[in-house]
Amino acid sequence: MPDSLEVIAGIDPEAIVCYHTALDVLGVAHDVSFQREFQTNKLKTSFEYRGIRYVPYPSGVDLRTRKIRTDAVRRINVTTKEQTLCDCLARPDRAGGIKESIRTVSSFAYIDCNIVVELAISLDKTSVSRIGWLLSQKASDWRVPEEALDKLRSLLGKGPYRLGKTKAGNEGWSPEWRLVFPEPIEEVESWITGR
């Protein structure tokens, strides 16, 4: 049976693995997913093959990618850690939900904060708020300079913004990032620390 990455490469050798599939390829995904997300202009509709749903998205402009060697395919394009972090926090519905997105991107050993800020500039204010909050939580682990956080703060409007879906509830609040949490702050922070 072909590996799911072989199927993607068979559809388009230049396809870009993204969202939760990128988290999986980058080795940080927590939850098992039976869906594979990728960007291509060669396929427009999703399909299912051998119990896995393949979801194509139109190829993005100026995505940061790298080629990764896997057991399944010689090389495949995958979004970088920084691009994946921004993508998953901007569209958690494509990455297993907000809890999975935060748990997984928090597992990166390091990221380039300057690249994350550069990518965040083009995103909506809710995404900037989520990214800024996460960077502030991981500031010591990722050596996030205060200037990077200041830049993200300057991009925010009055808010409030939501970490989760609108109907998810109002259990916690970050005044710094004008961010409403779907769970109490201690619970949300445990998604980062794993405790």
CSV table of C-alpha atoms in Angstrom, one decimal:
chain,number,residue,atom,x,y,z
A,1,MET,CA,0.0,0.0,0.0
A,2,PRO,CA,1.5,3.4,-0.9
A,3,ASP,CA,2.3,5.8,1.8
A,4,SER,CA,0.2,9.0,1.9
A,5,LEU,CA,3.2,11.1,1.0
A,6,GLU,CA,3.8,8.9,-2.1
A,7,VAL,CA,0.2,9.6,-3.1
A,8,ILE,CA,0.7,13.4,-2.8
A,9,ALA,CA,4.0,13.2,-4.7
A,10,GLY,CA,2.3,11.1,-7.4
A,11,ILE,CA,-0.4,13.8,-7.8
A,12,ASP,CA,2.1,16.6,-7.9
A,13,PRO,CA,5.9,16.2,-7.3
A,14,GLU,CA,6.0,19.9,-6.5
A,15,ALA,CA,3.1,19.8,-4.0
A,16,ILE,CA,3.7,21.5,-0.6
A,17,VAL,CA,2.7,19.5,2.5
A,18,CYS,CA,1.1,21.9,4.9
A,19,TYR,CA,-1.1,22.3,8.1
A,20,HIS,CA,-1.4,19.1,10.2
A,21,THR,CA,0.4,17.0,7.6
A,22,ALA,CA,3.4,19.4,7.8
A,23,LEU,CA,3.3,19.0,11.6
A,24,ASP,CA,3.4,15.2,11.1
A,25,VAL,CA,6.3,15.4,8.6
A,26,LEU,CA,8.2,17.8,10.9
A,27,GLY,CA,7.8,15.3,13.7
A,28,VAL,CA,5.7,17.2,16.2
A,29,ALA,CA,2.1,16.2,15.6
A,30,HIS,CA,0.4,14.8,18.7
A,31,ASP,CA,-2.9,13.5,17.3
A,32,VAL,CA,-3.2,10.8,14.6
A,33,SER,CA,-4.9,12.2,11.6
A,34,PHE,CA,-6.5,10.4,8.7
A,35,GLN,CA,-6.4,13.5,6.5
A,36,ARG,CA,-3.5,14.8,4.5
A,37,GLU,CA,-3.4,18.5,3.6
A,38,PHE,CA,-1.2,19.8,0.8
A,39,GLN,CA,-1.0,22.7,-1.6
A,40,THR,CA,-1.2,22.2,-5.4
A,41,ASN,CA,-2.7,23.7,-8.5
A,42,LYS,CA,-3.0,20.3,-10.1
A,43,LEU,CA,-6.0,19.1,-8.1
A,44,LYS,CA,-9.0,21.1,-6.8
A,45,THR,CA,-11.2,18.6,-5.0
A,46,SER,CA,-10.5,16.4,-2.0
A,47,PHE,CA,-10.8,12.6,-2.3
A,48,GLU,CA,-10.4,9.5,-0.1
A,49,TYR,CA,-8.1,6.7,-0.8
A,50,ARG,CA,-7.5,3.7,1.5
A,51,GLY,CA,-9.1,5.4,4.5
A,52,ILE,CA,-7.2,8.6,4.2
A,53,ARG,CA,-8.8,11.8,3.0
A,54,TYR,CA,-6.6,14.0,0.8
A,55,VAL,CA,-7.4,17.7,0.9
A,56,PRO,CA,-5.7,20.0,-1.7
A,57,TYR,CA,-5.5,23.7,-1.2
A,58,PRO,CA,-4.5,26.2,-3.9
A,59,SER,CA,-0.7,26.9,-3.9
A,60,GLY,CA,0.1,29.9,-1.9
A,61,VAL,CA,2.3,32.8,-2.9
A,62,ASP,CA,5.6,33.3,-1.1
A,63,LEU,CA,5.3,30.3,1.2
A,64,ARG,CA,8.4,29.4,3.1
A,65,THR,CA,9.2,25.7,2.3
A,66,ARG,CA,12.0,23.2,2.4
A,67,LYS,CA,12.5,19.8,0.9
A,68,ILE,CA,12.6,17.0,3.4
A,69,ARG,CA,13.7,13.4,2.8
A,70,THR,CA,11.3,10.8,4.3
A,71,ASP,CA,11.1,7.0,4.3
A,72,ALA,CA,8.2,7.1,1.9
A,73,VAL,CA,9.5,9.6,-0.7
A,74,ARG,CA,12.9,10.7,-1.8
A,75,ARG,CA,12.1,14.4,-1.1
A,76,ILE,CA,8.9,16.3,-0.5
A,77,ASN,CA,8.2,20.0,-0.1
A,78,VAL,CA,6.9,20.9,3.3
A,79,THR,CA,6.3,24.3,4.9
A,80,THR,CA,9.0,25.4,7.3
A,81,LYS,CA,8.5,25.4,11.0
A,82,GLU,CA,7.8,29.1,11.0
A,83,GLN,CA,5.4,29.0,8.1
A,84,THR,CA,3.6,26.0,9.7
A,85,LEU,CA,3.3,27.8,13.1
A,86,CYS,CA,1.7,30.8,11.4
A,87,ASP,CA,-0.5,28.6,9.2
A,88,CYS,CA,-1.8,26.4,12.0
A,89,LEU,CA,-2.5,29.3,14.3
A,90,ALA,CA,-4.3,31.2,11.5
A,91,ARG,CA,-6.3,28.2,10.4
A,92,PRO,CA,-6.4,25.7,13.3
A,93,ASP,CA,-9.4,24.0,11.7
A,94,ARG,CA,-6.9,22.7,9.1
A,95,ALA,CA,-4.5,21.5,11.8
A,96,GLY,CA,-6.6,19.4,14.1
A,97,GLY,CA,-8.1,22.3,16.1
A,98,ILE,CA,-6.7,25.0,18.3
A,99,LYS,CA,-5.5,22.7,21.1
A,100,GLU,CA,-3.7,20.4,18.7
A,101,SER,CA,-2.2,23.4,16.9
A,102,ILE,CA,-0.8,24.9,20.1
A,103,ARG,CA,0.4,21.6,21.5
A,104,THR,CA,2.3,20.7,18.4
A,105,VAL,CA,3.9,24.0,17.4
A,106,SER,CA,5.0,24.4,21.0
A,107,SER,CA,7.0,21.3,20.5
A,108,PHE,CA,9.4,22.9,18.1
A,109,ALA,CA,12.8,23.1,19.8
A,110,TYR,CA,13.4,26.5,18.3
A,111,ILE,CA,12.1,28.9,15.7
A,112,ASP,CA,13.3,32.0,14.0
A,113,CYS,CA,11.2,34.7,15.6
A,114,ASN,CA,12.1,37.3,13.0
A,115,ILE,CA,10.7,35.1,10.2
A,116,VAL,CA,7.5,34.5,12.3
A,117,VAL,CA,7.0,38.2,12.7
A,118,GLU,CA,7.6,38.8,9.0
A,119,LEU,CA,5.0,36.2,8.2
A,120,ALA,CA,2.5,37.5,10.8
A,121,ILE,CA,2.5,41.0,9.3
A,122,SER,CA,0.4,39.7,6.4
A,123,LEU,CA,-2.1,37.9,8.6
A,124,ASP,CA,-5.4,39.1,10.2
A,125,LYS,CA,-5.3,40.5,13.7
A,126,THR,CA,-6.8,37.4,15.3
A,127,SER,CA,-3.9,35.4,13.9
A,128,VAL,CA,-1.4,38.0,15.0
A,129,SER,CA,-2.9,37.9,18.5
A,130,ARG,CA,-2.6,34.1,18.7
A,131,ILE,CA,1.0,34.1,17.4
A,132,GLY,CA,2.0,37.0,19.7
A,133,TRP,CA,0.5,35.2,22.7
A,134,LEU,CA,2.3,31.9,21.9
A,135,LEU,CA,5.6,33.7,21.3
A,136,SER,CA,5.3,35.4,24.7
A,137,GLN,CA,4.6,32.1,26.4
A,138,LYS,CA,7.6,30.5,24.7
A,139,ALA,CA,9.8,33.6,25.0
A,140,SER,CA,12.6,32.0,27.1
A,141,ASP,CA,12.6,28.7,25.3
A,142,TRP,CA,12.7,30.3,21.8
A,143,ARG,CA,14.7,33.4,22.8
A,144,VAL,CA,12.0,35.7,21.6
A,145,PRO,CA,13.3,39.3,21.7
A,146,GLU,CA,11.0,41.9,23.2
A,147,GLU,CA,11.2,43.9,20.0
A,148,ALA,CA,9.5,41.0,18.1
A,149,LEU,CA,6.7,41.0,20.6
A,150,ASP,CA,6.4,44.8,20.4
A,151,LYS,CA,6.1,44.6,16.7
A,152,LEU,CA,3.3,42.1,16.9
A,153,ARG,CA,1.5,44.2,19.6
A,154,SER,CA,1.7,47.2,17.3
A,155,LEU,CA,-0.3,45.2,14.7
A,156,LEU,CA,-3.3,44.6,17.0
A,157,GLY,CA,-6.5,46.6,17.0
A,158,LYS,CA,-8.8,47.0,19.9
A,159,GLY,CA,-9.9,43.3,19.9
A,160,PRO,CA,-11.0,41.2,21.5
A,161,TYR,CA,-9.7,38.2,19.5
A,162,ARG,CA,-10.4,34.6,20.1
A,163,LEU,CA,-8.0,31.7,20.6
A,164,GLY,CA,-10.8,29.2,19.7
A,165,LYS,CA,-14.0,29.3,17.8
A,166,THR,CA,-16.6,32.0,18.6
A,167,LYS,CA,-18.9,29.5,20.3
A,168,ALA,CA,-16.1,27.9,22.3
A,169,GLY,CA,-16.7,30.0,25.4
A,170,ASN,CA,-15.1,32.8,27.4
A,171,GLU,CA,-13.1,31.1,30.1
A,172,GLY,CA,-9.9,33.1,30.2
A,173,TRP,CA,-8.4,36.4,29.0
A,174,SER,CA,-5.0,37.8,28.0
A,175,PRO,CA,-5.1,41.6,28.3
A,176,GLU,CA,-1.7,41.9,26.7
A,177,TRP,CA,-2.9,40.2,23.5
A,178,ARG,CA,-6.6,41.0,23.8
A,179,LEU,CA,-7.2,37.3,23.5
A,180,VAL,CA,-10.2,35.3,24.8
A,181,PHE,CA,-9.5,31.7,25.8
A,182,PRO,CA,-12.0,28.8,25.4
A,183,GLU,CA,-10.7,27.3,28.6
A,184,PRO,CA,-9.2,28.6,31.9
A,185,ILE,CA,-5.8,30.1,31.4
A,186,GLU,CA,-4.1,27.3,33.4
A,187,GLU,CA,-5.7,24.7,31.0
A,188,VAL,CA,-4.6,26.6,27.9
A,189,GLU,CA,-1.0,27.0,29.3
A,190,SER,CA,-0.9,23.2,29.9
A,191,TRP,CA,-1.3,22.7,26.1
A,192,ILE,CA,2.1,24.4,25.8
A,193,THR,CA,3.9,22.8,28.8
A,194,GLY,CA,2.3,19.4,28.5
A,195,ARG,CA,1.6,19.3,32.2
